[in-house]
Amino acid sequence: MGELRGRFAPSPSGRMHLGNLFSALLAWLSVRSAGGTMVLRMEDLDPDRCRKEYAVQLAEDLRWLGLDWDEGYEKGGPHGPYSQSERTGLYADAFRKLDGMGLIYPCFCTRAERLAASAPHRSDGQTVYGGKCRYLPDEERSRLGKLRRPAWRLTVPDQDIGFTDKLQGACQENLLRDCGDFIVRRSDGVYAYQLAVVYDDGAMKINQVVRGRDLLDSTPRQLYLYELLGLTPPEFCHVPLLLAPDGRRLSKREQDLDMGALRQRFTPEQLTGLLAFWAGQLDRPEPVSPAELAMDFHWAKVPTEDITVNLG
Ligand code: GLU
């Protein structure tokens, strides 16, 4: 594979929580144990949710734990800029390329229409788009275009896309049946995560993506985009999610487990020890630094199932 290039690509839409940190630590350990290059990219595409202060805090929280990066946010490097909000022109080029292939169409469906026309529901709570706007006659498109700003969808083929995840094993999805045509640009003009993440990982020559298992379902869509854009896909490692004792996935709303609260309760070494224990790298949670862990990191020890954490 050549030199390993991994990344952490957080969305600065709030303070990081334990689950984000768990993925970040694993991505970092994978890169550092292989002597590779770590990239930090801010996925701040959504102006309604992301804020500069969160990005600054996020970088500070990573450093506090002992995670560093060689290229990216605040550091620069050969593939910048490293904040997605500064890369809109590049996504526009990718979008035009797909449009030039005749694969993009405007979708005028409202949220309510989308829900009504979309079934069945996928396991991740998203809906399968039924393709209502795919075949709209031109007159109807121009009539609706005067009433609403459309979102833009990418036409998907009736094709199975398979890949082998380093942790989750063989995965497969039929894009048309399991997902449907998906949005690559929202009606407010913001490019969608799927397009931006593929473009960026491709352009930044990332060859290993470590991230939460909640994004496993996005991977077939992303592989389709890699192919269309002529980019080389990375190896994927979808790590387990951390769950609260009641079975809910930790989220940024889970204030009690955000970095602010965690930093008051634990030293960086104590917190790293807990994360490393959950990641199967230690027999019991004992204080350790990320750098020490990197000397003896093994993917084979990382569990594949979600992990219930109880911090009392
Ligand atoms: N920005 C995404 C998030 O914070 C992660 C994207 C990725 O790792 O592919 O959920």
PDB file of C-alpha atoms and ligand atoms in Angstrom:
ATOM      1  CA  MET A   1       0.000   0.000   0.000  1.00  0.00           C
ATOM      2  CA  GLY A   2       2.984   2.341   0.401  1.00  0.00           C
ATOM      3  CA  GLU A   3       3.015   4.886   3.164  1.00  0.00           C
ATOM      4  CA  LEU A   4      -0.121   4.795   5.306  1.00  0.00           C
ATOM      5  CA  ARG A   5      -2.139   8.018   5.158  1.00  0.00           C
ATOM      6  CA  GLY A   6      -4.961   8.126   7.655  1.00  0.00           C
ATOM      7  CA  ARG A   7      -7.194  10.906   8.830  1.00  0.00           C
ATOM      8  CA  PHE A   8      -9.604  12.103  11.405  1.00  0.00           C
ATOM      9  CA  ALA A   9     -12.434  14.101   9.850  1.00  0.00           C
ATOM     10  CA  PRO A  10     -14.657  15.484  12.612  1.00  0.00           C
ATOM     11  CA  SER A  11     -17.566  17.856  12.174  1.00  0.00           C
ATOM     12  CA  PRO A  12     -17.107  20.842  14.470  1.00  0.00           C
ATOM     13  CA  SER A  13     -20.772  21.022  15.395  1.00  0.00           C
ATOM     14  CA  GLY A  14     -20.278  20.749  19.141  1.00  0.00           C
ATOM     15  CA  ARG A  15     -17.826  19.462  21.689  1.00  0.00           C
ATOM     16  CA  MET A  16     -16.441  16.000  20.926  1.00  0.00           C
ATOM     17  CA  HIS A  17     -17.816  13.108  22.945  1.00  0.00           C
ATOM     18  CA  LEU A  18     -16.320   9.831  24.012  1.00  0.00           C
ATOM     19  CA  GLY A  19     -17.337   8.058  20.789  1.00  0.00           C
ATOM     20  CA  ASN A  20     -15.591  10.633  18.573  1.00  0.00           C
ATOM     21  CA  LEU A  21     -12.510  10.313  20.705  1.00  0.00           C
ATOM     22  CA  PHE A  22     -12.580   6.520  20.476  1.00  0.00           C
ATOM     23  CA  SER A  23     -12.560   6.684  16.641  1.00  0.00           C
ATOM     24  CA  ALA A  24      -9.881   9.381  16.671  1.00  0.00           C
ATOM     25  CA  LEU A  25      -7.624   7.334  18.944  1.00  0.00           C
ATOM     26  CA  LEU A  26      -7.973   4.218  16.774  1.00  0.00           C
ATOM     27  CA  ALA A  27      -7.299   6.158  13.571  1.00  0.00           C
ATOM     28  CA  TRP A  28      -4.240   7.713  15.212  1.00  0.00           C
ATOM     29  CA  LEU A  29      -2.921   4.415  16.621  1.00  0.00           C
ATOM     30  CA  SER A  30      -3.293   2.730  13.266  1.00  0.00           C
ATOM     31  CA  VAL A  31      -1.262   5.451  11.566  1.00  0.00           C
ATOM     32  CA  ARG A  32       1.364   5.912  14.257  1.00  0.00           C
ATOM     33  CA  SER A  33       1.974   2.185  14.756  1.00  0.00           C
ATOM     34  CA  ALA A  34       2.676   1.940  11.018  1.00  0.00           C
ATOM     35  CA  GLY A  35       4.859   5.066  10.854  1.00  0.00           C
ATOM     36  CA  GLY A  36       2.339   6.753   8.558  1.00  0.00           C
ATOM     37  CA  THR A  37       0.979  10.283   8.128  1.00  0.00           C
ATOM     38  CA  MET A  38      -1.996  11.596  10.077  1.00  0.00           C
ATOM     39  CA  VAL A  39      -4.255  14.248   8.574  1.00  0.00           C
ATOM     40  CA  LEU A  40      -6.850  16.329  10.431  1.00  0.00           C
ATOM     41  CA  ARG A  41      -9.650  17.671   8.244  1.00  0.00           C
ATOM     42  CA  MET A  42     -12.520  19.763   9.566  1.00  0.00           C
ATOM     43  CA  GLU A  43     -15.815  18.716   8.037  1.00  0.00           C
ATOM     44  CA  ASP A  44     -17.477  22.066   8.580  1.00  0.00           C
ATOM     45  CA  LEU A  45     -19.626  22.056   5.457  1.00  0.00           C
ATOM     46  CA  ASP A  46     -22.887  22.782   7.187  1.00  0.00           C
ATOM     47  CA  PRO A  47     -22.922  26.474   8.114  1.00  0.00           C
ATOM     48  CA  ASP A  48     -26.024  26.008  10.272  1.00  0.00           C
ATOM     49  CA  ARG A  49     -24.356  23.484  12.578  1.00  0.00           C
ATOM     50  CA  CYS A  50     -20.620  24.117  12.481  1.00  0.00           C
ATOM     51  CA  ARG A  51     -18.683  26.868  14.212  1.00  0.00           C
ATOM     52  CA  LYS A  52     -15.082  28.012  14.177  1.00  0.00           C
ATOM     53  CA  GLU A  53     -14.911  27.950  17.994  1.00  0.00           C
ATOM     54  CA  TYR A  54     -15.859  24.276  17.986  1.00  0.00           C
ATOM     55  CA  ALA A  55     -13.051  23.515  15.530  1.00  0.00           C
ATOM     56  CA  VAL A  56     -10.513  25.321  17.706  1.00  0.00           C
ATOM     57  CA  GLN A  57     -11.761  23.453  20.775  1.00  0.00           C
ATOM     58  CA  LEU A  58     -11.718  20.149  18.951  1.00  0.00           C
ATOM     59  CA  ALA A  59      -8.081  20.503  17.956  1.00  0.00           C
ATOM     60  CA  GLU A  60      -7.264  21.490  21.525  1.00  0.00           C
ATOM     61  CA  ASP A  61      -9.121  18.468  22.938  1.00  0.00           C
ATOM     62  CA  LEU A  62      -7.218  16.110  20.616  1.00  0.00           C
ATOM     63  CA  ARG A  63      -3.894  17.595  21.699  1.00  0.00           C
ATOM     64  CA  TRP A  64      -4.905  17.355  25.343  1.00  0.00           C
ATOM     65  CA  LEU A  65      -5.325  13.604  24.939  1.00  0.00           C
ATOM     66  CA  GLY A  66      -1.943  13.337  23.216  1.00  0.00           C
ATOM     67  CA  LEU A  67      -3.110  12.956  19.615  1.00  0.00           C
ATOM     68  CA  ASP A  68      -1.171  14.953  17.043  1.00  0.00           C
ATOM     69  CA  TRP A  69      -1.273  15.226  13.273  1.00  0.00           C
ATOM     70  CA  ASP A  70       1.259  15.892  10.565  1.00  0.00           C
ATOM     71  CA  GLU A  71      -0.899  17.652   8.060  1.00  0.00           C
ATOM     72  CA  GLY A  72      -4.185  19.490   8.126  1.00  0.00           C
ATOM     73  CA  TYR A  73      -6.100  21.936  10.245  1.00  0.00           C
ATOM     74  CA  GLU A  74      -3.875  24.678  11.700  1.00  0.00           C
ATOM     75  CA  LYS A  75      -0.828  22.932  10.210  1.00  0.00           C
ATOM     76  CA  GLY A  76      -1.356  23.124   6.473  1.00  0.00           C
ATOM     77  CA  GLY A  77       0.297  20.780   4.014  1.00  0.00           C
ATOM     78  CA  PRO A  78       0.352  19.912   0.320  1.00  0.00           C
ATOM     79  CA  HIS A  79      -3.345  19.028  -0.022  1.00  0.00           C
ATOM     80  CA  GLY A  80      -5.011  22.002   1.653  1.00  0.00           C
ATOM     81  CA  PRO A  81      -7.106  23.782   2.500  1.00  0.00           C
ATOM     82  CA  TYR A  82      -8.080  21.338   5.244  1.00  0.00           C
ATOM     83  CA  SER A  83     -11.435  22.811   6.235  1.00  0.00           C
ATOM     84  CA  GLN A  84     -14.277  21.795   3.984  1.00  0.00           C
ATOM     85  CA  SER A  85     -15.872  25.245   4.177  1.00  0.00           C
ATOM     86  CA  GLU A  86     -12.860  26.492   2.178  1.00  0.00           C
ATOM     87  CA  ARG A  87     -13.110  23.786  -0.475  1.00  0.00           C
ATOM     88  CA  THR A  88     -16.475  24.601  -2.050  1.00  0.00           C
ATOM     89  CA  GLY A  89     -14.949  25.376  -5.464  1.00  0.00           C
ATOM     90  CA  LEU A  90     -13.429  21.896  -5.591  1.00  0.00           C
ATOM     91  CA  TYR A  91     -16.763  20.234  -4.797  1.00  0.00           C
ATOM     92  CA  ALA A  92     -18.364  22.384  -7.495  1.00  0.00           C
ATOM     93  CA  ASP A  93     -15.874  20.930 -10.016  1.00  0.00           C
ATOM     94  CA  ALA A  94     -16.657  17.382  -8.903  1.00  0.00           C
ATOM     95  CA  PHE A  95     -20.375  18.147  -9.121  1.00  0.00           C
ATOM     96  CA  ARG A  96     -19.963  19.506 -12.669  1.00  0.00           C
ATOM     97  CA  LYS A  97     -18.057  16.393 -13.652  1.00  0.00           C
ATOM     98  CA  LEU A  98     -20.935  14.179 -12.484  1.00  0.00           C
ATOM     99  CA  ASP A  99     -23.436  16.484 -14.146  1.00  0.00           C
ATOM    100  CA  GLY A 100     -21.422  16.249 -17.371  1.00  0.00           C
ATOM    101  CA  MET A 101     -21.890  12.485 -17.212  1.00  0.00           C
ATOM    102  CA  GLY A 102     -25.664  13.046 -17.192  1.00  0.00           C
ATOM    103  CA  LEU A 103     -26.019  11.576 -13.716  1.00  0.00           C
ATOM    104  CA  ILE A 104     -27.375  14.544 -11.764  1.00  0.00           C
ATOM    105  CA  TYR A 105     -30.966  15.740 -11.621  1.00  0.00           C
ATOM    106  CA  PRO A 106     -32.901  18.287  -9.586  1.00  0.00           C
ATOM    107  CA  CYS A 107     -35.243  16.941  -6.924  1.00  0.00           C
ATOM    108  CA  PHE A 108     -38.177  19.108  -5.887  1.00  0.00           C
ATOM    109  CA  CYS A 109     -39.634  16.755  -3.296  1.00  0.00           C
ATOM    110  CA  THR A 110     -40.384  18.299   0.051  1.00  0.00           C
ATOM    111  CA  ARG A 111     -39.413  16.386   3.146  1.00  0.00           C
ATOM    112  CA  ALA A 112     -43.007  15.227   3.594  1.00  0.00           C
ATOM    113  CA  GLU A 113     -43.231  14.052  -0.024  1.00  0.00           C
ATOM    114  CA  ARG A 114     -39.955  12.252   0.302  1.00  0.00           C
ATOM    115  CA  LEU A 115     -41.090  10.386   3.370  1.00  0.00           C
ATOM    116  CA  ALA A 116     -44.450   9.502   1.840  1.00  0.00           C
ATOM    117  CA  ALA A 117     -42.895   8.209  -1.384  1.00  0.00           C
ATOM    118  CA  SER A 118     -39.951   6.453   0.180  1.00  0.00           C
ATOM    119  CA  ALA A 119     -40.148   2.990   1.532  1.00  0.00           C
ATOM    120  CA  PRO A 120     -38.907   0.781   2.963  1.00  0.00           C
ATOM    121  CA  HIS A 121     -36.861   2.352   5.689  1.00  0.00           C
ATOM    122  CA  ARG A 122     -33.256   1.359   5.862  1.00  0.00           C
ATOM    123  CA  SER A 123     -31.694   0.015   9.002  1.00  0.00           C
ATOM    124  CA  ASP A 124     -30.026   3.342   9.733  1.00  0.00           C
ATOM    125  CA  GLY A 125     -33.329   5.205   9.782  1.00  0.00           C
ATOM    126  CA  GLN A 126     -32.795   6.766   6.380  1.00  0.00           C
ATOM    127  CA  THR A 127     -35.289   6.282   3.607  1.00  0.00           C
ATOM    128  CA  VAL A 128     -34.804   4.774   0.185  1.00  0.00           C
ATOM    129  CA  TYR A 129     -35.614   7.424  -2.402  1.00  0.00           C
ATOM    130  CA  GLY A 130     -38.192   6.123  -4.849  1.00  0.00           C
ATOM    131  CA  GLY A 131     -36.905   8.195  -7.781  1.00  0.00           C
ATOM    132  CA  LYS A 132     -39.961  10.458  -8.147  1.00  0.00           C
ATOM    133  CA  CYS A 133     -38.038  13.364  -9.697  1.00  0.00           C
ATOM    134  CA  ARG A 134     -35.723  11.242 -11.842  1.00  0.00           C
ATOM    135  CA  TYR A 135     -38.019  11.206 -14.858  1.00  0.00           C
ATOM    136  CA  LEU A 136     -39.808  14.564 -14.539  1.00  0.00           C
ATOM    137  CA  PRO A 137     -40.579  16.049 -17.958  1.00  0.00           C
ATOM    138  CA  ASP A 138     -38.635  19.234 -18.764  1.00  0.00           C
ATOM    139  CA  GLU A 139     -41.745  21.464 -18.548  1.00  0.00           C
ATOM    140  CA  GLU A 140     -42.492  20.154 -15.080  1.00  0.00           C
ATOM    141  CA  ARG A 141     -38.890  20.759 -14.031  1.00  0.00           C
ATOM    142  CA  SER A 142     -39.014  24.366 -15.161  1.00  0.00           C
ATOM    143  CA  ARG A 143     -42.442  24.902 -13.587  1.00  0.00           C
ATOM    144  CA  LEU A 144     -41.276  23.541 -10.224  1.00  0.00           C
ATOM    145  CA  GLY A 145     -37.967  25.366 -10.565  1.00  0.00           C
ATOM    146  CA  LYS A 146     -39.863  28.648 -10.336  1.00  0.00           C
ATOM    147  CA  LEU A 147     -41.519  27.577  -7.098  1.00  0.00           C
ATOM    148  CA  ARG A 148     -38.706  25.957  -5.133  1.00  0.00           C
ATOM    149  CA  ARG A 149     -34.996  25.549  -5.069  1.00  0.00           C
ATOM    150  CA  PRO A 150     -34.219  21.906  -5.775  1.00  0.00           C
ATOM    151  CA  ALA A 151     -31.788  19.554  -4.123  1.00  0.00           C
ATOM    152  CA  TRP A 152     -29.549  17.662  -6.561  1.00  0.00           C
ATOM    153  CA  ARG A 153     -29.463  13.891  -6.714  1.00  0.00           C
ATOM    154  CA  LEU A 154     -27.042  11.439  -8.208  1.00  0.00           C
ATOM    155  CA  THR A 155     -28.532   8.616 -10.267  1.00  0.00           C
ATOM    156  CA  VAL A 156     -27.459   5.236  -8.957  1.00  0.00           C
ATOM    157  CA  PRO A 157     -27.329   2.007 -10.965  1.00  0.00           C
ATOM    158  CA  ASP A 158     -29.094  -1.246 -10.135  1.00  0.00           C
ATOM    159  CA  GLN A 159     -25.771  -2.645  -9.064  1.00  0.00           C
ATOM    160  CA  ASP A 160     -24.389  -4.469  -6.050  1.00  0.00           C
ATOM    161  CA  ILE A 161     -21.398  -2.753  -4.542  1.00  0.00           C
ATOM    162  CA  GLY A 162     -19.286  -4.933  -2.312  1.00  0.00           C
ATOM    163  CA  PHE A 163     -16.199  -4.301  -0.251  1.00  0.00           C
ATOM    164  CA  THR A 164     -14.280  -5.876   2.612  1.00  0.00           C
ATOM    165  CA  ASP A 165     -14.122  -3.792   5.736  1.00  0.00           C
ATOM    166  CA  LYS A 166     -11.008  -4.395   7.803  1.00  0.00           C
ATOM    167  CA  LEU A 167     -13.114  -4.914  10.936  1.00  0.00           C
ATOM    168  CA  GLN A 168     -16.646  -5.662   9.778  1.00  0.00           C
ATOM    169  CA  GLY A 169     -15.698  -8.077   6.998  1.00  0.00           C
ATOM    170  CA  ALA A 170     -17.594  -8.521   3.729  1.00  0.00           C
ATOM    171  CA  CYS A 171     -20.318  -5.918   3.100  1.00  0.00           C
ATOM    172  CA  GLN A 172     -22.585  -5.493   0.120  1.00  0.00           C
ATOM    173  CA  GLU A 173     -25.413  -3.224  -0.931  1.00  0.00           C
ATOM    174  CA  ASN A 174     -27.530  -2.768  -4.014  1.00  0.00           C
ATOM    175  CA  LEU A 175     -27.479   0.970  -4.533  1.00  0.00           C
ATOM    176  CA  LEU A 176     -30.830   1.238  -6.247  1.00  0.00           C
ATOM    177  CA  ARG A 177     -32.748  -1.091  -3.960  1.00  0.00           C
ATOM    178  CA  ASP A 178     -31.106  -0.285  -0.629  1.00  0.00           C
ATOM    179  CA  CYS A 179     -30.421   3.399  -1.044  1.00  0.00           C
ATOM    180  CA  GLY A 180     -31.833   5.005  -4.183  1.00  0.00           C
ATOM    181  CA  ASP A 181     -30.590   8.153  -5.897  1.00  0.00           C
ATOM    182  CA  PHE A 182     -28.938  10.239  -3.220  1.00  0.00           C
ATOM    183  CA  ILE A 183     -28.427  13.935  -2.632  1.00  0.00           C
ATOM    184  CA  VAL A 184     -25.052  15.383  -3.551  1.00  0.00           C
ATOM    185  CA  ARG A 185     -26.050  19.019  -3.160  1.00  0.00           C
ATOM    186  CA  ARG A 186     -28.715  20.344  -0.832  1.00  0.00           C
ATOM    187  CA  SER A 187     -31.361  22.861  -1.842  1.00  0.00           C
ATOM    188  CA  ASP A 188     -29.519  25.584   0.098  1.00  0.00           C
ATOM    189  CA  GLY A 189     -26.486  24.989  -2.118  1.00  0.00           C
ATOM    190  CA  VAL A 190     -24.396  23.127   0.458  1.00  0.00           C
ATOM    191  CA  TYR A 191     -22.591  20.109  -0.998  1.00  0.00           C
ATOM    192  CA  ALA A 192     -23.470  16.846   0.714  1.00  0.00           C
ATOM    193  CA  TYR A 193     -21.164  14.959   3.043  1.00  0.00           C
ATOM    194  CA  GLN A 194     -20.998  11.971   0.648  1.00  0.00           C
ATOM    195  CA  LEU A 195     -19.580  14.038  -2.201  1.00  0.00           C
ATOM    196  CA  ALA A 196     -17.223  16.113  -0.083  1.00  0.00           C
ATOM    197  CA  VAL A 197     -15.781  13.236   1.924  1.00  0.00           C
ATOM    198  CA  VAL A 198     -14.992  11.193  -1.175  1.00  0.00           C
ATOM    199  CA  TYR A 199     -13.531  14.115  -3.051  1.00  0.00           C
ATOM    200  CA  ASP A 200     -11.365  15.077  -0.065  1.00  0.00           C
ATOM    201  CA  ASP A 201     -10.131  11.630   0.901  1.00  0.00           C
ATOM    202  CA  GLY A 202      -9.272  11.070  -2.767  1.00  0.00           C
ATOM    203  CA  ALA A 203      -7.551  14.433  -3.232  1.00  0.00           C
ATOM    204  CA  MET A 204      -5.708  14.129   0.084  1.00  0.00           C
ATOM    205  CA  LYS A 205      -4.446  10.659  -0.932  1.00  0.00           C
ATOM    206  CA  ILE A 206      -5.935   9.032   2.166  1.00  0.00           C
ATOM    207  CA  ASN A 207      -5.521   5.271   1.927  1.00  0.00           C
ATOM    208  CA  GLN A 208      -7.068   4.223   5.238  1.00  0.00           C
ATOM    209  CA  VAL A 209     -10.347   5.513   6.684  1.00  0.00           C
ATOM    210  CA  VAL A 210     -11.070   4.661  10.316  1.00  0.00           C
ATOM    211  CA  ARG A 211     -14.453   5.866  11.525  1.00  0.00           C
ATOM    212  CA  GLY A 212     -17.565   4.856  13.450  1.00  0.00           C
ATOM    213  CA  ARG A 213     -19.689   1.929  12.330  1.00  0.00           C
ATOM    214  CA  ASP A 214     -22.621   4.311  11.835  1.00  0.00           C
ATOM    215  CA  LEU A 215     -20.998   5.245   8.512  1.00  0.00           C
ATOM    216  CA  LEU A 216     -20.704   1.680   7.224  1.00  0.00           C
ATOM    217  CA  ASP A 217     -23.945   2.164   5.283  1.00  0.00           C
ATOM    218  CA  SER A 218     -22.529   5.209   3.507  1.00  0.00           C
ATOM    219  CA  THR A 219     -19.561   3.319   2.142  1.00  0.00           C
ATOM    220  CA  PRO A 220     -21.204   1.749  -0.963  1.00  0.00           C
ATOM    221  CA  ARG A 221     -22.412   5.210  -2.027  1.00  0.00           C
ATOM    222  CA  GLN A 222     -18.934   6.533  -1.483  1.00  0.00           C
ATOM    223  CA  LEU A 223     -17.341   3.699  -3.472  1.00  0.00           C
ATOM    224  CA  TYR A 224     -19.677   4.516  -6.359  1.00  0.00           C
ATOM    225  CA  LEU A 225     -18.513   8.150  -6.183  1.00  0.00           C
ATOM    226  CA  TYR A 226     -14.856   7.092  -6.087  1.00  0.00           C
ATOM    227  CA  GLU A 227     -15.401   5.190  -9.300  1.00  0.00           C
ATOM    228  CA  LEU A 228     -17.241   8.021 -11.049  1.00  0.00           C
ATOM    229  CA  LEU A 229     -14.671  10.626 -10.027  1.00  0.00           C
ATOM    230  CA  GLY A 230     -11.753   8.394 -11.010  1.00  0.00           C
ATOM    231  CA  LEU A 231     -10.319   8.381  -7.474  1.00  0.00           C
ATOM    232  CA  THR A 232      -8.681   5.467  -5.637  1.00  0.00           C
ATOM    233  CA  PRO A 233     -10.717   4.287  -2.632  1.00  0.00           C
ATOM    234  CA  PRO A 234      -9.025   3.764   0.727  1.00  0.00           C
ATOM    235  CA  GLU A 235      -9.184   0.744   2.990  1.00  0.00           C
ATOM    236  CA  PHE A 236     -12.131   1.106   5.382  1.00  0.00           C
ATOM    237  CA  CYS A 237     -12.150   0.195   9.084  1.00  0.00           C
ATOM    238  CA  HIS A 238     -15.516   0.816  10.731  1.00  0.00           C
ATOM    239  CA  VAL A 239     -15.016   0.762  14.469  1.00  0.00           C
ATOM    240  CA  PRO A 240     -17.694  -0.087  17.039  1.00  0.00           C
ATOM    241  CA  LEU A 241     -19.849   2.634  18.518  1.00  0.00           C
ATOM    242  CA  LEU A 242     -19.898   3.405  22.189  1.00  0.00           C
ATOM    243  CA  LEU A 243     -23.339   3.033  23.716  1.00  0.00           C
ATOM    244  CA  ALA A 244     -24.819   4.496  26.892  1.00  0.00           C
ATOM    245  CA  PRO A 245     -26.050   1.912  29.452  1.00  0.00           C
ATOM    246  CA  ASP A 246     -29.608   2.296  28.117  1.00  0.00           C
ATOM    247  CA  GLY A 247     -28.445   1.243  24.653  1.00  0.00           C
ATOM    248  CA  ARG A 248     -28.460   4.694  23.066  1.00  0.00           C
ATOM    249  CA  ARG A 249     -25.553   5.721  20.902  1.00  0.00           C
ATOM    250  CA  LEU A 250     -23.464   8.465  22.489  1.00  0.00           C
ATOM    251  CA  SER A 251     -24.012  11.732  20.726  1.00  0.00           C
ATOM    252  CA  LYS A 252     -23.040  15.342  21.044  1.00  0.00           C
ATOM    253  CA  ARG A 253     -26.266  15.872  22.953  1.00  0.00           C
ATOM    254  CA  GLU A 254     -24.991  13.546  25.650  1.00  0.00           C
ATOM    255  CA  GLN A 255     -23.516  16.465  27.582  1.00  0.00           C
ATOM    256  CA  ASP A 256     -22.324  14.324  30.466  1.00  0.00           C
ATOM    257  CA  LEU A 257     -19.854  12.491  28.258  1.00  0.00           C
ATOM    258  CA  ASP A 258     -18.532  15.418  26.262  1.00  0.00           C
ATOM    259  CA  MET A 259     -14.919  16.478  26.456  1.00  0.00           C
ATOM    260  CA  GLY A 260     -15.627  19.312  28.850  1.00  0.00           C
ATOM    261  CA  ALA A 261     -16.977  16.925  31.477  1.00  0.00           C
ATOM    262  CA  LEU A 262     -14.412  14.208  30.704  1.00  0.00           C
ATOM    263  CA  ARG A 263     -11.485  16.584  31.129  1.00  0.00           C
ATOM    264  CA  GLN A 264     -12.715  17.503  34.592  1.00  0.00           C
ATOM    265  CA  ARG A 265     -12.942  13.876  35.658  1.00  0.00           C
ATOM    266  CA  PHE A 266      -9.912  12.255  34.072  1.00  0.00           C
ATOM    267  CA  THR A 267      -6.294  12.903  33.244  1.00  0.00           C
ATOM    268  CA  PRO A 268      -5.376  12.303  29.578  1.00  0.00           C
ATOM    269  CA  GLU A 269      -3.660   9.040  30.551  1.00  0.00           C
ATOM    270  CA  GLN A 270      -6.667   7.794  32.541  1.00  0.00           C
ATOM    271  CA  LEU A 271      -9.022   8.532  29.666  1.00  0.00           C
ATOM    272  CA  THR A 272      -6.676   6.945  27.122  1.00  0.00           C
ATOM    273  CA  GLY A 273      -6.498   3.867  29.370  1.00  0.00           C
ATOM    274  CA  LEU A 274     -10.290   3.551  29.359  1.00  0.00           C
ATOM    275  CA  LEU A 275     -10.514   3.968  25.583  1.00  0.00           C
ATOM    276  CA  ALA A 276      -7.680   1.476  25.068  1.00  0.00           C
ATOM    277  CA  PHE A 277      -9.408  -1.046  27.331  1.00  0.00           C
ATOM    278  CA  TRP A 278     -12.632  -0.754  25.303  1.00  0.00           C
ATOM    279  CA  ALA A 279     -10.529  -1.051  22.140  1.00  0.00           C
ATOM    280  CA  GLY A 280      -9.163  -4.385  23.366  1.00  0.00           C
ATOM    281  CA  GLN A 281      -5.608  -3.078  23.682  1.00  0.00           C
ATOM    282  CA  LEU A 282      -5.361  -3.352  27.494  1.00  0.00           C
ATOM    283  CA  ASP A 283      -6.575  -6.089  29.855  1.00  0.00           C
ATOM    284  CA  ARG A 284      -7.767  -3.495  32.342  1.00  0.00           C
ATOM    285  CA  PRO A 285      -8.159   0.268  32.198  1.00  0.00           C
ATOM    286  CA  GLU A 286      -4.920   1.689  33.528  1.00  0.00           C
ATOM    287  CA  PRO A 287      -3.276   5.032  32.755  1.00  0.00           C
ATOM    288  CA  VAL A 288      -1.305   5.028  29.520  1.00  0.00           C
ATOM    289  CA  SER A 289      -0.405   7.535  26.831  1.00  0.00           C
ATOM    290  CA  PRO A 290      -1.389   7.183  23.162  1.00  0.00           C
ATOM    291  CA  ALA A 291       2.318   7.130  22.253  1.00  0.00           C
ATOM    292  CA  GLU A 292       2.917   4.125  24.539  1.00  0.00           C
ATOM    293  CA  LEU A 293      -0.083   2.310  23.072  1.00  0.00           C
ATOM    294  CA  ALA A 294       1.163   2.870  19.528  1.00  0.00           C
ATOM    295  CA  MET A 295       4.179   0.682  20.282  1.00  0.00           C
ATOM    296  CA  ASP A 296       1.953  -2.366  20.677  1.00  0.00           C
ATOM    297  CA  PHE A 297      -1.244  -1.699  18.702  1.00  0.00           C
ATOM    298  CA  HIS A 298      -3.127  -4.569  17.067  1.00  0.00           C
ATOM    299  CA  TRP A 299      -6.235  -4.274  14.906  1.00  0.00           C
ATOM    300  CA  ALA A 300      -6.953  -7.952  15.582  1.00  0.00           C
ATOM    301  CA  LYS A 301      -7.727  -7.114  19.220  1.00  0.00           C
ATOM    302  CA  VAL A 302     -10.286  -4.405  18.429  1.00  0.00           C
ATOM    303  CA  PRO A 303     -13.846  -5.684  18.990  1.00  0.00           C
ATOM    304  CA  THR A 304     -16.316  -5.482  16.127  1.00  0.00           C
ATOM    305  CA  GLU A 305     -19.523  -5.180  18.170  1.00  0.00           C
ATOM    306  CA  ASP A 306     -20.720  -1.944  19.761  1.00  0.00           C
ATOM    307  CA  ILE A 307     -19.510  -1.342  23.308  1.00  0.00           C
ATOM    308  CA  THR A 308     -21.682  -0.326  26.253  1.00  0.00           C
ATOM    309  CA  VAL A 309     -19.841   2.082  28.506  1.00  0.00           C
ATOM    310  CA  ASN A 310     -20.808   3.000  32.012  1.00  0.00           C
ATOM    311  CA  LEU A 311     -18.878   5.773  33.632  1.00  0.00           C
ATOM    312  CA  GLY A 312     -21.168   5.755  36.649  1.00  0.00           C
TER     313      GLY A 312
HETATM  314  N1  GLU B   1     -17.499  14.220   9.552  1.00  0.00           N
HETATM  315  C1  GLU B   1     -18.091  12.965   9.882  1.00  0.00           C
HETATM  316  C2  GLU B   1     -18.556  12.975  11.317  1.00  0.00           C
HETATM  317  O1  GLU B   1     -18.040  13.708  12.128  1.00  0.00           O
HETATM  318  C3  GLU B   1     -17.145  11.805   9.739  1.00  0.00           C
HETATM  319  C4  GLU B   1     -16.799  11.547   8.347  1.00  0.00           C
HETATM  320  C5  GLU B   1     -15.931  10.358   8.081  1.00  0.00           C
HETATM  321  O2  GLU B   1     -15.130   9.977   8.945  1.00  0.00           O
HETATM  322  O3  GLU B   1     -16.027   9.838   6.974  1.00  0.00           O
HETATM  323  O4  GLU B   1     -19.457  12.228  11.630  1.00  0.00           O
END
